CSV table of C-alpha atoms in Angstrom, one decimal:
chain,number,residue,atom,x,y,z
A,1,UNK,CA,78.3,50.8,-24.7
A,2,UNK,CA,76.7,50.4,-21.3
A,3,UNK,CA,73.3,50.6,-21.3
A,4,UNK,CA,70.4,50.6,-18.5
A,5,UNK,CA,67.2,48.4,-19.7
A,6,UNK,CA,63.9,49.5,-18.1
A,7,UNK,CA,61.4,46.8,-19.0
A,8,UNK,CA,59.0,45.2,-17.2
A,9,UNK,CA,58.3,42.0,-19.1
A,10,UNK,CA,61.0,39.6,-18.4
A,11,UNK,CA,60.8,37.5,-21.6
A,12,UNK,CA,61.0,40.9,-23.9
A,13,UNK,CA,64.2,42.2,-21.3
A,14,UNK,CA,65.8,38.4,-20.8
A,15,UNK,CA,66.0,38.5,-25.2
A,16,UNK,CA,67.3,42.0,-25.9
A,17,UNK,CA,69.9,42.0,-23.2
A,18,UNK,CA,71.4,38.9,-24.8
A,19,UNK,CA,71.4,40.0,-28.0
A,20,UNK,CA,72.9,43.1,-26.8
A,21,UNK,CA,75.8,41.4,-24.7
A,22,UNK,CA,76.3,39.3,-28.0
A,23,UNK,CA,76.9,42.8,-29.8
A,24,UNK,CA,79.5,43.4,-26.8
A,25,UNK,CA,77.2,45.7,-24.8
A,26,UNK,CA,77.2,46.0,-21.0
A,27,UNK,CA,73.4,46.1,-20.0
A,28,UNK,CA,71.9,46.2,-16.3
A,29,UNK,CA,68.3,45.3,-16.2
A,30,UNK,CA,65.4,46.9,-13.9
A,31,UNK,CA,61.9,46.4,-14.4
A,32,UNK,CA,60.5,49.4,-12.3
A,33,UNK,CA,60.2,53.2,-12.8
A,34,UNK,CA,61.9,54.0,-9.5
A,35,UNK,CA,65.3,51.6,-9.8
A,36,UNK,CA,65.4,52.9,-13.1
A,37,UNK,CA,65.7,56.4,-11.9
A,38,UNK,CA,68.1,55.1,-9.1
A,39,UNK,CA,70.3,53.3,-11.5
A,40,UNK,CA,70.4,56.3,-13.9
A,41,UNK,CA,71.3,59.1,-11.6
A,42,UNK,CA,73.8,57.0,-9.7
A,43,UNK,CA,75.3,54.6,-12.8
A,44,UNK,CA,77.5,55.6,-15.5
A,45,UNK,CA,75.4,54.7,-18.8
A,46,UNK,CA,75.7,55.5,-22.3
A,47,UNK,CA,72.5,54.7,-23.3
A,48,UNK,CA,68.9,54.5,-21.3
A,49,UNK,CA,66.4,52.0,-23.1
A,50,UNK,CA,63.1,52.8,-21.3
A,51,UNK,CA,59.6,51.6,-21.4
A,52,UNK,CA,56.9,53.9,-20.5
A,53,UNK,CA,54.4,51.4,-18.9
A,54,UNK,CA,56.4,50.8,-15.9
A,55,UNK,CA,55.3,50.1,-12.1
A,56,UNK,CA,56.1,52.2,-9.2
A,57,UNK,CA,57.1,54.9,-11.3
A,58,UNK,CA,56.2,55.2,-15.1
A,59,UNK,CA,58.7,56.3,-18.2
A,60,UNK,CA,57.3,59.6,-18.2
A,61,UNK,CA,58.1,60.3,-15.0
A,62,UNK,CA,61.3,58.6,-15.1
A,63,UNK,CA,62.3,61.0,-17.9
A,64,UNK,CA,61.2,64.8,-16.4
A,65,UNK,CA,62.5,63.5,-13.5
A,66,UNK,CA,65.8,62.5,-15.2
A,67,UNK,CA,66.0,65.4,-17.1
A,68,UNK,CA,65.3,67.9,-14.1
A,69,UNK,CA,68.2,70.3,-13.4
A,70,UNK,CA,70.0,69.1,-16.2
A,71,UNK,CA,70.3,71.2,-18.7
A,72,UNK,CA,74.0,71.8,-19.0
A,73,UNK,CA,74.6,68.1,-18.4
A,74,UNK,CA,72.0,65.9,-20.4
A,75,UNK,CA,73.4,62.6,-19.3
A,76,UNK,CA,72.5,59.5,-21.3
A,77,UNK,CA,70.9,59.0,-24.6
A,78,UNK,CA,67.1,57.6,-23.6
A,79,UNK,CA,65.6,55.4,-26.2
A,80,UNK,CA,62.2,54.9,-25.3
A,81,UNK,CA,60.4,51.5,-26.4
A,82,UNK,CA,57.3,51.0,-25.8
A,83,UNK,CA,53.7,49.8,-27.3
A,84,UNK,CA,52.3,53.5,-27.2
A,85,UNK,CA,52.3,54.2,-31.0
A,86,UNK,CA,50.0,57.5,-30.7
A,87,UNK,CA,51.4,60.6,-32.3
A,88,UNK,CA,50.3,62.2,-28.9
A,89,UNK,CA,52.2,59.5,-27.2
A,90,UNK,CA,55.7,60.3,-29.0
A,91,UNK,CA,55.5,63.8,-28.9
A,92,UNK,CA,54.7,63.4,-25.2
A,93,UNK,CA,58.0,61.1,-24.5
A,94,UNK,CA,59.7,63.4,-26.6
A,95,UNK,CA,58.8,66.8,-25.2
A,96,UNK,CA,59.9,65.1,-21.7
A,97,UNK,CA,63.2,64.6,-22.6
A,98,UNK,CA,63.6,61.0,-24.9
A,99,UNK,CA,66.4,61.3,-27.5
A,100,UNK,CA,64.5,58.6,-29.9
A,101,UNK,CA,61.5,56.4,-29.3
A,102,UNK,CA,60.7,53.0,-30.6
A,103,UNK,CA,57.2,51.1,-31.1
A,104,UNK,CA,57.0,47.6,-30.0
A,105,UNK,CA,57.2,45.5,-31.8
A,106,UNK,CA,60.4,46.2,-33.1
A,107,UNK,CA,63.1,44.2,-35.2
A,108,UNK,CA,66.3,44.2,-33.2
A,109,UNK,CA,68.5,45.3,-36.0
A,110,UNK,CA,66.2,48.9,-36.0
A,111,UNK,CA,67.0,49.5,-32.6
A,112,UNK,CA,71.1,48.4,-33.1
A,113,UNK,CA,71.2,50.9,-36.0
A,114,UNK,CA,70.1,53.3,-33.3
A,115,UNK,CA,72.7,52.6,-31.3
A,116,UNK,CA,75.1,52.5,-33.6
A,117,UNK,CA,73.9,56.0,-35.0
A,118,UNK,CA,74.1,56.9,-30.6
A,119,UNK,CA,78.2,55.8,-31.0
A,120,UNK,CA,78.9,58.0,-34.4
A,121,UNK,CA,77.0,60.8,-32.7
A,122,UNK,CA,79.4,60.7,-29.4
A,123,UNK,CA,82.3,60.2,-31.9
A,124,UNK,CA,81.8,63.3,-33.6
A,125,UNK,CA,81.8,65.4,-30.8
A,126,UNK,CA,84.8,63.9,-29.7
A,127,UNK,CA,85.3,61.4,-26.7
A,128,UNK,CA,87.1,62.9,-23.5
A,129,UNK,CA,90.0,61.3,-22.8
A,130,UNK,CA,90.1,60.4,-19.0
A,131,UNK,CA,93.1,60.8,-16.4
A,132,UNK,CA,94.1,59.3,-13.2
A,133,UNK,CA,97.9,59.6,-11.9
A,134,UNK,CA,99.6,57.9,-14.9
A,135,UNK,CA,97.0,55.8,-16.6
A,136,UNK,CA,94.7,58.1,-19.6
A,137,UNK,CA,92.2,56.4,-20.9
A,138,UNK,CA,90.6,56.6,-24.3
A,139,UNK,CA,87.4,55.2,-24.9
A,140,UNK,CA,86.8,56.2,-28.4
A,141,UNK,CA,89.8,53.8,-29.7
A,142,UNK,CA,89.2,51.1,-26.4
A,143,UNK,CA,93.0,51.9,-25.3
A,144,UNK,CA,95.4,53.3,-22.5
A,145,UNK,CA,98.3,54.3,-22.2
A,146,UNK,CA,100.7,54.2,-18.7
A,147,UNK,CA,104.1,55.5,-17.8
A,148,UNK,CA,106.0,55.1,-21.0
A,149,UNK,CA,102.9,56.4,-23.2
A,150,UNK,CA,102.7,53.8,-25.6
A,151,UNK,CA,99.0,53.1,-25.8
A,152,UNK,CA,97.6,49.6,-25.2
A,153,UNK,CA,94.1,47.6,-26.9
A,154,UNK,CA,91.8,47.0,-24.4
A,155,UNK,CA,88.9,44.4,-24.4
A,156,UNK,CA,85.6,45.4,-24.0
A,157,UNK,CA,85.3,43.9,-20.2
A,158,UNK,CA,89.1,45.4,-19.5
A,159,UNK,CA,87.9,49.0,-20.6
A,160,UNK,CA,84.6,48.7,-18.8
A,161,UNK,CA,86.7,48.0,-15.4
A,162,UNK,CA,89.1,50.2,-15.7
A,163,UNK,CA,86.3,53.6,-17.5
A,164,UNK,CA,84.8,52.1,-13.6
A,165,UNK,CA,87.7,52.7,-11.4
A,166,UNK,CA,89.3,55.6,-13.4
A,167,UNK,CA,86.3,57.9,-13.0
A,168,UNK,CA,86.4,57.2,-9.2
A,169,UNK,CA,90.0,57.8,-8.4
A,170,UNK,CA,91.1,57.5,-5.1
A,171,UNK,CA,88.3,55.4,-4.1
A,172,UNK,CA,88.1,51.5,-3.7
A,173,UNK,CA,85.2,49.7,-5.3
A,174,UNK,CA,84.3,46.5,-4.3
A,175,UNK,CA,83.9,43.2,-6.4
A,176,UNK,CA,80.1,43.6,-6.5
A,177,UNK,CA,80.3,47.3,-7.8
A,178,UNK,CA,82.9,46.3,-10.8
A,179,UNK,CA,80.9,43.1,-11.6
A,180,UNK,CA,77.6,45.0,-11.9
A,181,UNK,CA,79.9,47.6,-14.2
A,182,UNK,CA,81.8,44.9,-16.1
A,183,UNK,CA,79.2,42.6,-16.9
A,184,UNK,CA,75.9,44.4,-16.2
A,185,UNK,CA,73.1,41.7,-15.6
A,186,UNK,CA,74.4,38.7,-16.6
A,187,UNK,CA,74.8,35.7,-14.2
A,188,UNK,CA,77.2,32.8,-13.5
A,189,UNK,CA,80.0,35.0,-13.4
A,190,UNK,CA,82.9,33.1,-12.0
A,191,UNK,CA,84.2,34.1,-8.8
A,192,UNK,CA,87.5,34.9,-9.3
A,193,UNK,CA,86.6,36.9,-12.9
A,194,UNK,CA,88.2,40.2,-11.8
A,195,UNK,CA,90.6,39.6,-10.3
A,196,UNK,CA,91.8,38.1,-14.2
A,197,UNK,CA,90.3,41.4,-15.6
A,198,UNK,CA,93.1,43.5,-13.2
A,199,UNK,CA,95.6,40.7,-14.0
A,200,UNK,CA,95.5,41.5,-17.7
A,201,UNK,CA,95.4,45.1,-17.1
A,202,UNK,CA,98.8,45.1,-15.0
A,203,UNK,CA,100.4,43.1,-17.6
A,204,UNK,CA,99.8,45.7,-20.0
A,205,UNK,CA,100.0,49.0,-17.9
A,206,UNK,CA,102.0,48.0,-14.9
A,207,UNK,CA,101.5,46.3,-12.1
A,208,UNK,CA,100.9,49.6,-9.8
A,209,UNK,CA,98.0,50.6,-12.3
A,210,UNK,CA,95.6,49.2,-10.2
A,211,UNK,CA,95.8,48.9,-6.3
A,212,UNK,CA,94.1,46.1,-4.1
A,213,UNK,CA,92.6,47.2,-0.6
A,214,UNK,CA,92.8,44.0,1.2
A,215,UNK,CA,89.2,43.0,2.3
A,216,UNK,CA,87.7,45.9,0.7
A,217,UNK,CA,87.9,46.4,-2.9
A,218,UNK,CA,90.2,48.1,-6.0
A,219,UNK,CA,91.4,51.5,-6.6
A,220,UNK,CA,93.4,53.7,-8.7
A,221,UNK,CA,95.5,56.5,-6.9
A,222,UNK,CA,94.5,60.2,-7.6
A,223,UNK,CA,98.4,60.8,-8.4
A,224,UNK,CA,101.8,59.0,-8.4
């Protein structure tokens, strides 16, 4: 999954984001109220973790804010965390719009059974397959499939570049934009990492699957 962590205490966000890249999640990391709404309206996340005692902006407002206008389209799951234990306090976060809330402090395994429970939940409504010229891509099973139709494994950082450029087609992202998709928050990523993700990918669905802009970026065509 990829997941946006609101949290503004750095050793509690620096611990769960590694546990959750361990579990082969792709987690970006804010620790304000108002990147947090930035990040969620623009990003493409599965799941929103979200504190409620945030600066700038706090979870609360993050949430009606989030969930303003949206009622055909929900967007992510939220999963609030948070040391407000009060029954007011839960039925408040919930009545703005969380999907499941957490007391700190929690034991890490609770809130991966969540998420877990967050992937059967998508899987049962079905997961949209997504199109761009010849390349479909299948998120529920982590393959694709190209001209011939024979459908390909992906790894996790391979489907998390190509779900980036596929729901964008036509238009070039940039090697900061598919690093921040690919591997969310982490750091020392080596310099030349994606252009080895894009190698792998034309090996196994062409070597037109995924166009290079000189200077600018990557791309997959609208159409071949």
């Amino acid at each position: 999954m990829r997941i946006l962590m609101a949290e503004d205490d750095p050793m509690i966000a620096s611990a769960l984001a590694q546990q959750l890249a361990d579990d082969a999640h792709v987690v970006e990391v804010v620790a304000d109220g108002r990147t947090a709404l930035d990040f969620a309206r623009l990003g493409s996340f599965d799941v929103i973790l979200l504190d409620l005692g945030l600066p700038e902006m706090d979870g609360i407002g993050v949430l009606r804010r989030l969930r303003a206008g949206n009622e055909g389209d929900q967007g992510p799951v939220v999963i609030v965390m948070t040391a407000r234990g009060a029954v007011s306090e839960k039925v408040m976060g919930l009545d703005a719009g969380a999907d499941d809330y957490l007391v700190k402090p929690f034991a890490y395994e609770e809130l991966h059974a969540r998420l877990r429970a967050v992937g059967r939940r998508g899987s049962s409504h079905g997961t949209a397959v997504l199109r761009a010229g010849a390349i479909a891509l299948d998120e529920a099973t982590a393959s694709a499939t190209s001209h011939d139709g024979a459908p390909v494994q992906l790894t996790r950082r391979e489907l998390a570049l190509l779900r980036a450029l596929i729901r964008l087609p036509g238009v070039v992202l940039s090697r900061d934009q598919l690093e921040s998709q690919v591997y969310g928050s982490e750091v020392e990523i080596e310099s030349n990492a994606i252009d080895f993700i894009i190698k792998r990918l034309r090996g196994k669905l062409g070597a037109d699957c995924v166009r290079n802009v000189r200077g600018l970026g990557w791309m997959i065509p609208r159409g071949r």
